[in-house]
Coordinates of C-alpha atoms and ligand atoms in Angstrom, one line a residue:
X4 CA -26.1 7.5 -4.5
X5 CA -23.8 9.5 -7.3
X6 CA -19.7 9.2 -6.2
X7 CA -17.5 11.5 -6.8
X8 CA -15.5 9.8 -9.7
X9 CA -19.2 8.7 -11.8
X10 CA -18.4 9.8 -15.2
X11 CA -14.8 9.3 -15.2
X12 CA -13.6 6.8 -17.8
X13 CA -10.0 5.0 -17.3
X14 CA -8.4 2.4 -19.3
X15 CA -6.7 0.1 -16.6
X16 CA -3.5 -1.4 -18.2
X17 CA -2.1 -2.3 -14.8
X18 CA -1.2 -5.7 -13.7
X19 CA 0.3 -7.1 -10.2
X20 CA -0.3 -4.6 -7.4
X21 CA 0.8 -1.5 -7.7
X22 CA -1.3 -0.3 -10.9
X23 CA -3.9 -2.3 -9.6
X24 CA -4.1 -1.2 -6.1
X25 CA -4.8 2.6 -7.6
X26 CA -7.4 2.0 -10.2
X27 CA -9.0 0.2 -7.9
X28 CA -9.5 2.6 -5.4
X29 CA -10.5 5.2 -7.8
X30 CA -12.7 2.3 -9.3
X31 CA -14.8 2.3 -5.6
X32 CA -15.0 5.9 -5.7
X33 CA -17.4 5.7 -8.8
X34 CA -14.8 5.9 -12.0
X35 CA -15.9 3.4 -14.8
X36 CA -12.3 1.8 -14.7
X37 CA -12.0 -1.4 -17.9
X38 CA -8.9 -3.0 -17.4
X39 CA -7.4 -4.4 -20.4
X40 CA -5.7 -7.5 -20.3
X41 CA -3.5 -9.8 -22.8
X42 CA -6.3 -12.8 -24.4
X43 CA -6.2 -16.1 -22.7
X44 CA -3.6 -15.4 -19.9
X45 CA -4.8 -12.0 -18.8
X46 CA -3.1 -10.0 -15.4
X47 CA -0.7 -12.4 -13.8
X48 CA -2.1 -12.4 -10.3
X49 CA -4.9 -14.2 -11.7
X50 CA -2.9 -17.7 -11.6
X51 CA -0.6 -16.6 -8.7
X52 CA -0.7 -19.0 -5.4
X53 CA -3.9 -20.5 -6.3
X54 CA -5.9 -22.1 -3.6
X55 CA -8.8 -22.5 -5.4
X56 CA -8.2 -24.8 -9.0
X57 CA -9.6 -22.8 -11.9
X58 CA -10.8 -19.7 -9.6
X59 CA -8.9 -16.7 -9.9
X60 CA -6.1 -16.4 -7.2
X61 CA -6.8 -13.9 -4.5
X62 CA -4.0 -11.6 -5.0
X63 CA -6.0 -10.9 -8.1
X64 CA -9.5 -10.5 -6.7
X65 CA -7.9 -8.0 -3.8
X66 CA -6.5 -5.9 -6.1
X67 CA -9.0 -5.4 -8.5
X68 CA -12.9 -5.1 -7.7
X69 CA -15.0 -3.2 -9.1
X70 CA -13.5 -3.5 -12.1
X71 CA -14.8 -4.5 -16.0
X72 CA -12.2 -6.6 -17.7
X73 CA -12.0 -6.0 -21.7
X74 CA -9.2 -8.8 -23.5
X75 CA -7.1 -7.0 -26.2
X76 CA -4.2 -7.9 -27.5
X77 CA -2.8 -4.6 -27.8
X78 CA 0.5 -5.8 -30.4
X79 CA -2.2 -7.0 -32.9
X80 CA -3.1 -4.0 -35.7
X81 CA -6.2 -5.2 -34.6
X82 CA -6.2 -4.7 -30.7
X83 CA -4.3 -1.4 -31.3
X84 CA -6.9 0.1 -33.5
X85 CA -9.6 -1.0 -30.6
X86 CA -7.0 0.9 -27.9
X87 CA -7.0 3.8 -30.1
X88 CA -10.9 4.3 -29.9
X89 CA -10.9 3.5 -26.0
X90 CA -8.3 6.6 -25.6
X91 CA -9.9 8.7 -27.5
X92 CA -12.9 9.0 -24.9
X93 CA -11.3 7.9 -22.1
X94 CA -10.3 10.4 -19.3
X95 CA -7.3 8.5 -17.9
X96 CA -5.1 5.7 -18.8
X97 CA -3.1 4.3 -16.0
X98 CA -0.1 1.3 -16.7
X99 CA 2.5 -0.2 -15.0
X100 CA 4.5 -1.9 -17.3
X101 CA 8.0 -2.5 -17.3
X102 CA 10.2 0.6 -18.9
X103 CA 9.3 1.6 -22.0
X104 CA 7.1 -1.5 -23.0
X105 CA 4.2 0.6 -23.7
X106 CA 6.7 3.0 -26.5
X107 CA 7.5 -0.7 -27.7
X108 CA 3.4 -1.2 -28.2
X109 CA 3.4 2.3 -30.2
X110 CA 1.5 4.0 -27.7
X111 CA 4.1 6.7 -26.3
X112 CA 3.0 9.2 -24.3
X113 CA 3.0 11.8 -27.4
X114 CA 1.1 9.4 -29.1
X115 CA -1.1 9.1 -26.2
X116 CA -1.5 13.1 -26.3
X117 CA -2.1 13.2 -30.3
X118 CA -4.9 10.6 -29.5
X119 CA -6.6 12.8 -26.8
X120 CA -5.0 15.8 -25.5
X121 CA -7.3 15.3 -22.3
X122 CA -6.4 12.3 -21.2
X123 CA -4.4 12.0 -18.4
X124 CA -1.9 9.3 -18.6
X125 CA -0.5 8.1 -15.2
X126 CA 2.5 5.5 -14.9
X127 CA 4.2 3.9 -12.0
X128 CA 8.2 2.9 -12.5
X129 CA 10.7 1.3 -10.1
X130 CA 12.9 4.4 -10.5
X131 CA 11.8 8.0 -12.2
X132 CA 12.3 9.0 -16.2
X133 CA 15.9 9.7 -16.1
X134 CA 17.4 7.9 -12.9
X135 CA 20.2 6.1 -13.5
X136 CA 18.5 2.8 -12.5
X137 CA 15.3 3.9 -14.8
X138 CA 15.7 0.6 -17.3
X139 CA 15.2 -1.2 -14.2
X140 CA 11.9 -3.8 -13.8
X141 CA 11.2 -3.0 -10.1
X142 CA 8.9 -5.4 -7.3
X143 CA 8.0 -4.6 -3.8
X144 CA 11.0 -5.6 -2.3
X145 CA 13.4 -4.3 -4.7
X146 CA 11.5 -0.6 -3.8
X147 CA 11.9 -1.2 -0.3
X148 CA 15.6 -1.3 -0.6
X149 CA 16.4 1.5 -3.1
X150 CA 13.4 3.7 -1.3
X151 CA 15.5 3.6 1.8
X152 CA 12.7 0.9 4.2
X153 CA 14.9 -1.9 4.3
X154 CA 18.6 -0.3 5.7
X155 CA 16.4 1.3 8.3
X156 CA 13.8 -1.7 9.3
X157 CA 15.5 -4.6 11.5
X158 CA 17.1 -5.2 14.1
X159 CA 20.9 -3.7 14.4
X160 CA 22.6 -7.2 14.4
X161 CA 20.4 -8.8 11.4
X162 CA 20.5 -7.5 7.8
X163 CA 18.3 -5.2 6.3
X164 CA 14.2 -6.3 6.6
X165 CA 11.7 -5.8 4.4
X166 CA 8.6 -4.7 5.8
X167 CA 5.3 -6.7 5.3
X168 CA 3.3 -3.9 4.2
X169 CA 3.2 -2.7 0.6
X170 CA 5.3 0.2 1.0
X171 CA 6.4 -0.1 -2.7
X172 CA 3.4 -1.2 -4.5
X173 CA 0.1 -0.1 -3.3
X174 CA 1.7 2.4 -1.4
X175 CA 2.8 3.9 -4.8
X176 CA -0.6 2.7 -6.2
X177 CA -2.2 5.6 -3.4
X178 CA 0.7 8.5 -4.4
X179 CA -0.4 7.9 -8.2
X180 CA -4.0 7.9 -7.1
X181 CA -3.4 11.6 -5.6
X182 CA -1.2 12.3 -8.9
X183 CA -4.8 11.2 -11.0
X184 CA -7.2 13.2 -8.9
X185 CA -4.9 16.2 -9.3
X186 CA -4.5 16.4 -13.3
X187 CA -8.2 16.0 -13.4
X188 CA -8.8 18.9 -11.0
X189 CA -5.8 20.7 -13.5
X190 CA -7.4 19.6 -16.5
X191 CA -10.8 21.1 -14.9
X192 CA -9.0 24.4 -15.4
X193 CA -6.9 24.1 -18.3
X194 CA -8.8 21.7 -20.7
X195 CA -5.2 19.5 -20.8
X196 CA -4.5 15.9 -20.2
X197 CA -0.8 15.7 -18.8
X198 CA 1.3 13.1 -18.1
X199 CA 1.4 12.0 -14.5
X200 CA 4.2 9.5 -13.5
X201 CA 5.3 8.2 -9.5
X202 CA 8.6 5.6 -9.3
X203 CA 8.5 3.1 -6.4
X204 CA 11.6 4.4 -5.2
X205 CA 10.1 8.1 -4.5
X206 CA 6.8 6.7 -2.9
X207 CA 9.0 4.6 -1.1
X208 CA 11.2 7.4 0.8
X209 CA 8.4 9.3 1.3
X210 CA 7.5 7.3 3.6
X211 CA 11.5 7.3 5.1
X212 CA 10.9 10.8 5.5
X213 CA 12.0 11.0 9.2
X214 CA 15.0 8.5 8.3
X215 CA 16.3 11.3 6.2
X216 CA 15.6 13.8 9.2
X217 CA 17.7 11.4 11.1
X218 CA 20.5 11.2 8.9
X219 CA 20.5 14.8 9.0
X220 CA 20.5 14.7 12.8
X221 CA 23.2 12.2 12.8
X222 CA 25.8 14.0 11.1
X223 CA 25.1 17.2 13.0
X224 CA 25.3 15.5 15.7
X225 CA 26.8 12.2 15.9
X226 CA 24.4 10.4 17.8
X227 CA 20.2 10.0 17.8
X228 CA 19.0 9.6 21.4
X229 CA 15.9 7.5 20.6
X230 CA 17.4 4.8 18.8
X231 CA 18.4 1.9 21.3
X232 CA 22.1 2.4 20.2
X233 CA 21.9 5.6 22.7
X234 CA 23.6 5.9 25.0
X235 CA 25.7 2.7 25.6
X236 CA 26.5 1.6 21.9
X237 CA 28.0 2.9 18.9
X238 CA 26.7 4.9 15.5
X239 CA 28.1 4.8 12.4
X240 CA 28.0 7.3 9.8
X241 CA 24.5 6.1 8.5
X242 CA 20.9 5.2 9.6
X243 CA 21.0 2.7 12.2
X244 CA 18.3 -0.1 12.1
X245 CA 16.7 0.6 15.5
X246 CA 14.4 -2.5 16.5
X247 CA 11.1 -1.8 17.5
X248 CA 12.1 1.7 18.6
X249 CA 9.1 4.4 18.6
X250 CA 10.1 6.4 15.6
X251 CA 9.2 10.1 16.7
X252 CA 10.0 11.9 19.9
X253 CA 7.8 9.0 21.8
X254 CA 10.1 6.0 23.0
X255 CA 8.3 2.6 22.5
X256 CA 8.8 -0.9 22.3
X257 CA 7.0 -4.1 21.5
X258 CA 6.3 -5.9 25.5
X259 CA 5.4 -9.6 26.0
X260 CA 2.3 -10.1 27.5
X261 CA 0.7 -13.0 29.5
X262 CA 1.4 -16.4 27.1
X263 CA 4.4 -15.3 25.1
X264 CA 6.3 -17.8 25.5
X265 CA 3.9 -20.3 23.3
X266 CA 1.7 -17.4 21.5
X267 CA 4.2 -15.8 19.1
X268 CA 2.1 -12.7 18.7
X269 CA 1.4 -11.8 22.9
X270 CA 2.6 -8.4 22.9
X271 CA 1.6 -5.1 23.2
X272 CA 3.3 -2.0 21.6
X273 CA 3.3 0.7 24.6
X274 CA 4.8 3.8 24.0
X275 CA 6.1 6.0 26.9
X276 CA 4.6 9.8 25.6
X277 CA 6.6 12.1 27.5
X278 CA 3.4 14.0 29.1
X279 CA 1.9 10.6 29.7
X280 CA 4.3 9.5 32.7
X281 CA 2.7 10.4 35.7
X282 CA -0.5 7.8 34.3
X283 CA 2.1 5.3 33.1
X284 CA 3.4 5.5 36.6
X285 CA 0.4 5.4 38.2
X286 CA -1.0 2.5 36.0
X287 CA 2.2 0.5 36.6
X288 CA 1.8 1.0 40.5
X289 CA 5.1 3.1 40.4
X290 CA 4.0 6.3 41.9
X291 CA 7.9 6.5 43.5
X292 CA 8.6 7.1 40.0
X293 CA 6.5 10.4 39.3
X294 CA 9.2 12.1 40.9
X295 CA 12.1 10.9 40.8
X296 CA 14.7 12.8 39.4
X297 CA 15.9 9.5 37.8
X298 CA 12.5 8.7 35.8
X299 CA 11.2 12.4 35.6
X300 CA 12.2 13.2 32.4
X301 CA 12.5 12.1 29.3
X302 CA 16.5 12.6 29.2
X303 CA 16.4 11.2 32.5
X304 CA 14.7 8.0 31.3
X305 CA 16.6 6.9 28.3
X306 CA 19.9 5.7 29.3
X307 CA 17.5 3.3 31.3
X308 CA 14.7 3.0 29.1
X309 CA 14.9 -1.0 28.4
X310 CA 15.1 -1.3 32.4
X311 CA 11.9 0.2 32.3
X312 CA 10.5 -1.8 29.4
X313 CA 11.7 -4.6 32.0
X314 CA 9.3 -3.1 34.3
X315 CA 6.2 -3.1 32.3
X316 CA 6.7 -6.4 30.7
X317 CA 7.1 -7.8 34.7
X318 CA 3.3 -5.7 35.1
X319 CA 2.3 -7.5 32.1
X320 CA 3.0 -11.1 32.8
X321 CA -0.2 -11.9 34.6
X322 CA -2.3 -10.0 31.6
X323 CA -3.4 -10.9 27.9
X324 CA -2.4 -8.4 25.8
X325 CA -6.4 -7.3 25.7
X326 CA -6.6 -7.2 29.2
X327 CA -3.6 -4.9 29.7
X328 CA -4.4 -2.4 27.0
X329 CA -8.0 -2.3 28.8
X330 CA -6.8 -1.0 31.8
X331 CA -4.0 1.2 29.9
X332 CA -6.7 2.9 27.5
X333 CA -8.1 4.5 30.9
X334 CA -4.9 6.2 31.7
X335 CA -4.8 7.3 28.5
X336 CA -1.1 5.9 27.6
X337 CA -1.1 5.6 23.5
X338 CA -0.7 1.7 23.3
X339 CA -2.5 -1.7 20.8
X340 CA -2.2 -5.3 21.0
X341 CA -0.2 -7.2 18.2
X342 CA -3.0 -8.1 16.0
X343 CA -2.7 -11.3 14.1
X344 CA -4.0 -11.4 10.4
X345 CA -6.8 -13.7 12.0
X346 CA -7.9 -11.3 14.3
X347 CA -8.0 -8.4 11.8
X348 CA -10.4 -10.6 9.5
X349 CA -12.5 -11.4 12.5
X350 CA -12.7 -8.1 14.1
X351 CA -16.3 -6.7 14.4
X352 CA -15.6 -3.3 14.5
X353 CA -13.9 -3.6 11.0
X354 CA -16.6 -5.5 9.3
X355 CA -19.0 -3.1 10.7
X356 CA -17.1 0.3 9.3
X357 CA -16.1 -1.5 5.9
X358 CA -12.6 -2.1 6.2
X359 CA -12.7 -5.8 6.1
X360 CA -15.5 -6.7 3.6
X361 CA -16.9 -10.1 2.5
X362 CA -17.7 -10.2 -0.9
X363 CA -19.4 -12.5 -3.7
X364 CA -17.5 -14.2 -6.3
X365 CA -19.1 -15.9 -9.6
X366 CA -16.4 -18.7 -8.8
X367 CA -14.7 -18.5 -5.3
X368 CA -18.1 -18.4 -3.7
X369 CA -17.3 -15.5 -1.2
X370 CA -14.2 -14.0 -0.2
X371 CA -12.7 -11.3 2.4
X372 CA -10.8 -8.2 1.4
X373 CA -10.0 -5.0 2.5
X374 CA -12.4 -2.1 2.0
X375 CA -12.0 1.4 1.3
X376 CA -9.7 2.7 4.5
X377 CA -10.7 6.2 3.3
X378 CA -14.6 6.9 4.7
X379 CA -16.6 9.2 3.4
X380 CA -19.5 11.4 5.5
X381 CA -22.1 11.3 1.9
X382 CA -20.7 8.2 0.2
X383 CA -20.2 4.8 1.3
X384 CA -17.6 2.9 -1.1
X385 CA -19.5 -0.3 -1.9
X386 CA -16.8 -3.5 -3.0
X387 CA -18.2 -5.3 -5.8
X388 CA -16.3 -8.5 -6.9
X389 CA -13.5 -8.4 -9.5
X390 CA -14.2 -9.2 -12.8
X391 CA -13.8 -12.7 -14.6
X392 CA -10.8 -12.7 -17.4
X393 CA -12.8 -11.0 -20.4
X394 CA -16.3 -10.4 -18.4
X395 CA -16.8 -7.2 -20.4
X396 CA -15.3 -7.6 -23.7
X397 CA -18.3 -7.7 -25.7
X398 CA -19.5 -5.1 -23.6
X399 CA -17.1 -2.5 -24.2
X400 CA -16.8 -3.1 -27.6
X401 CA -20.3 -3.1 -28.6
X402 CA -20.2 0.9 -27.0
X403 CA -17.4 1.1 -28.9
X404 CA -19.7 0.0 -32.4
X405 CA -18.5 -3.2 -32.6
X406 CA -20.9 -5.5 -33.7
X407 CA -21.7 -9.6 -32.7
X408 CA -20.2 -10.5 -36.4
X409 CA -17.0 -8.1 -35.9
X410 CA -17.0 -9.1 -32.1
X411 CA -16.9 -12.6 -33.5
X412 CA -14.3 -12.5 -36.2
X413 CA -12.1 -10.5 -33.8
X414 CA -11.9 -13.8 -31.4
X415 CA -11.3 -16.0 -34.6
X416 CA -7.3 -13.9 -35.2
X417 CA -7.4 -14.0 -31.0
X418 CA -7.1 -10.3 -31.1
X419 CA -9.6 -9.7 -28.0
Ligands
LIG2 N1 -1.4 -7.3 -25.3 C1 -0.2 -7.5 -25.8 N2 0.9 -7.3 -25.1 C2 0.8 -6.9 -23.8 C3 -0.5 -6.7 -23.2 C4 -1.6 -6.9 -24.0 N3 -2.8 -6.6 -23.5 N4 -0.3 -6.3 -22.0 C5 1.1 -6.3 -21.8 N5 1.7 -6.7 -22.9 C6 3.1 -6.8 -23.1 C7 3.9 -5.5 -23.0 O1 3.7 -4.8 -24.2 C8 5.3 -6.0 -22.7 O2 5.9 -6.5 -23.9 P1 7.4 -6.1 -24.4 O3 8.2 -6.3 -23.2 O4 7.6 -7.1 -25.5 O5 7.4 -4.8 -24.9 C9 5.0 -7.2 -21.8 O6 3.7 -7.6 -22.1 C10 4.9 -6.8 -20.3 O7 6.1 -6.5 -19.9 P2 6.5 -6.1 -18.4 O8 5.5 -5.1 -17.9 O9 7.9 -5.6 -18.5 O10 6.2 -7.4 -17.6 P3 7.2 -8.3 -16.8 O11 6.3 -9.4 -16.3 O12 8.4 -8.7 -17.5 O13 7.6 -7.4 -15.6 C11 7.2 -5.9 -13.7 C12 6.7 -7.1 -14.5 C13 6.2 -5.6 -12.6 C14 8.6 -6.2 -13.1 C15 7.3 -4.7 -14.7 O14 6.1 -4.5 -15.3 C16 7.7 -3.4 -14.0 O15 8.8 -3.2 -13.6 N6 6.7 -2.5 -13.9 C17 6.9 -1.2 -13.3 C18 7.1 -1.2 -11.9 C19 6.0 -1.9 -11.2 O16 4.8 -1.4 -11.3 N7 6.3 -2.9 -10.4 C20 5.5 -3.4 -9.4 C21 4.4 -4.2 -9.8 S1 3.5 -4.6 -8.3

């Protein structure tokens, strides 16, 4: 089967996750995608938490499948000069570096253009060209707290909390991936590479989008009625960190469920959708509470609200959390169980649609990772293992004219 991206060439000078987590999704949707890496040591993930000796870690292999991996020291004249003929027919060069440590290499983004004035060049940052923080080296956690996640995540007596999902790396790995797809679509029209750059920060806030509604709606005015704080406790002038509160017009909470007490992860998250109480009612075995005038409304409701949590959680005590979102799924009341990283990995419904995906390694034997979460109705992304340090060298360089004696004298000054 052809994808989409076949044809599209892209020099992957990204290390850790966020560089990584975008080539390698446009790597599954068919683009020939050769990251370079630094001789001997290659991308740091490959040695990070190890829990296989002398197998490459699996924060590596996650983050870059279907992948060729070329060595080249790119500070050698050498390694430069190979760079120089890999950008002149590459499509898109993608990096991640710290601030300007590719200018440092000699390959600034003029130069870039000079080289190939189609190539699309696509950076991530921790802060955008310009910001006052832009000399700044940025990781996940540090994004969290500049993009606006951690002030808002958390409970309202504990400090900011950074949330366990990537929202400043491979999150900003999926914005660039959007930024690629839409210079090539540009360049489609114009004939032009351009320069295409996302900072951690920005991907992050996207994402705090509503937070920013709210602190709108908080200085307007002076209180937001679907954060727990409302009615009975104070707001500030900023963003309150508001638990497990539903973040949208729908109140929710996270419930204990049959077993909490020794099963740290027996809860549901049930959220009370305001069109959705009559069957919430009805599925509790509260049909008093249809209407009365107390419970009827949404308004009505929230001043009460963790009374009413109270409520479910004593109509959940004698159920798993499967069990009660079985019999809630019928009155259709938006609700999941807390799913535990085991659970996810074991779940038959994800291996079967490709979202958790076992796949061979030349070294680890097998391992599982997550598939493309984007499905496709003519392609199916197939997950091929990530490459060894160097798999492809000789490879690449023989289509670049290189031959075995060059190839050879080349490893003798360590410059691949
Ligand atoms: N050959 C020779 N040198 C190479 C090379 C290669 N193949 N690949 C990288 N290098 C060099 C770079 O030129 C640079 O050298 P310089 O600093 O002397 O100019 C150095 O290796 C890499 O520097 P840097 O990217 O700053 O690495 P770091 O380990 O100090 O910092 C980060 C790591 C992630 C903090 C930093 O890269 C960063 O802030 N990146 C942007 C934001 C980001 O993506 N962060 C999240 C990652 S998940």
């Amino acid at each position: 089967m052809t994808k989409p991206l076949e044809g599209i060439k892209i020099i992957d000078f990204t290390h850790v996750q966020a560089g990584p987590a975008c080539t390698q999704l446009l790597a599954w949707f068919g683009a020939d995608v050769i990251k370079v890496e630094r001789p001997g040591s290659g991308d740091v993930t490959r040695n990070q938490l190890r829990d296989i000796p002398d197998a490459d870690a699996l924060y590596f292999t996650m983050l870059n499948s279907n992948k060729k991996s070329l060595t080249l020291d790119t500070k050698k004249p050498e390694g430069k000069e190979i760079l120089e003929k890999l950008v002149r027919e590459s499509d898109v060069l993608v990096e991640n570096f710290g601030p300007g440590a590719l200018d440092r290499m000699g390959f600034s983004w003029e130069r870039l253009n000079e080289l190939n004035p189609k190539m699309i060049v696509a950076s991530v940052k921790g802060f955008s060209d310009g910001h006052h923080y832009d000399d700044l080296k940025v990781y996940e956690n540090v994004a969290q707290c500049a993009g606006g996640a951690a002030s808002t995540t958390g409970f309202w007596d504990g400090p900011p909390t950074i949330s366990a999902a990537a929202l400043g790396d491979s999150n900003t790995g999926m914005h660039l991936a959007i930024g690629i797809l839409t210079a090539l679509l540009g360049r489609d029209k114009t004939g032009k590479g351009q320069k295409v750059a996302v900072s951690m920060q920005d991907s992050v806030l996207n994402l705090c989008r509503v937070k920013l509604r709210d602190q709108q709606r908080l200085e307007r005015v002076g209180y937001l009625e679907e954060y727990p704080q409302y009615p009975h406790g104070e707001f500030s002038d900023v963003v309150p960190r508001g638990g497990n509160a539903g973040g949208g017009g729908q109140p929710g909470w996270v419930l204990k469920c049959k077993g909490w007490e020794t099963d740290p992860n027996a809860y549901i998250y049930f959220t009370i959708q305001g069109h959705a109480w009559e069957p919430i009612c009805k599925a509790l075995g509260k049909p008093e509470w249809i209407d009365d005038p107390a419970y009827k409304t949404a308004e009505a409701r929230q001043p009460h609200i963790f009374e009413i949590f109270g409520t479910i959680e004593a109509w959940l005590a004698d159920k798993t959390k499967f069990e009660a979102v079985d019999i809630l799924r019928k009155f259709d009341i938006p609700c999941a169980p807390v799913l535990t990283m085991k659970e996810l990995a074991n779940d038959p419904s994800l291996r079967a649609s490709g979202t958790i995906v076992e796949v061979p390694h030349k070294k680890r034997g097998s391992y599982l990772t997550v598939g493309s979460p984007i499905k496709f109705s003519d392609m199916k992304p197939e997950v091929t293992a990530s490459p060894l340090l160097g798999e492809h060298t000789d490879e690449v360089l023989a289509s670049l004219g290189y031959s075995r004696q060059d190839i050879f004298n080349l490893r003798e000054i360590k410059a691949v």
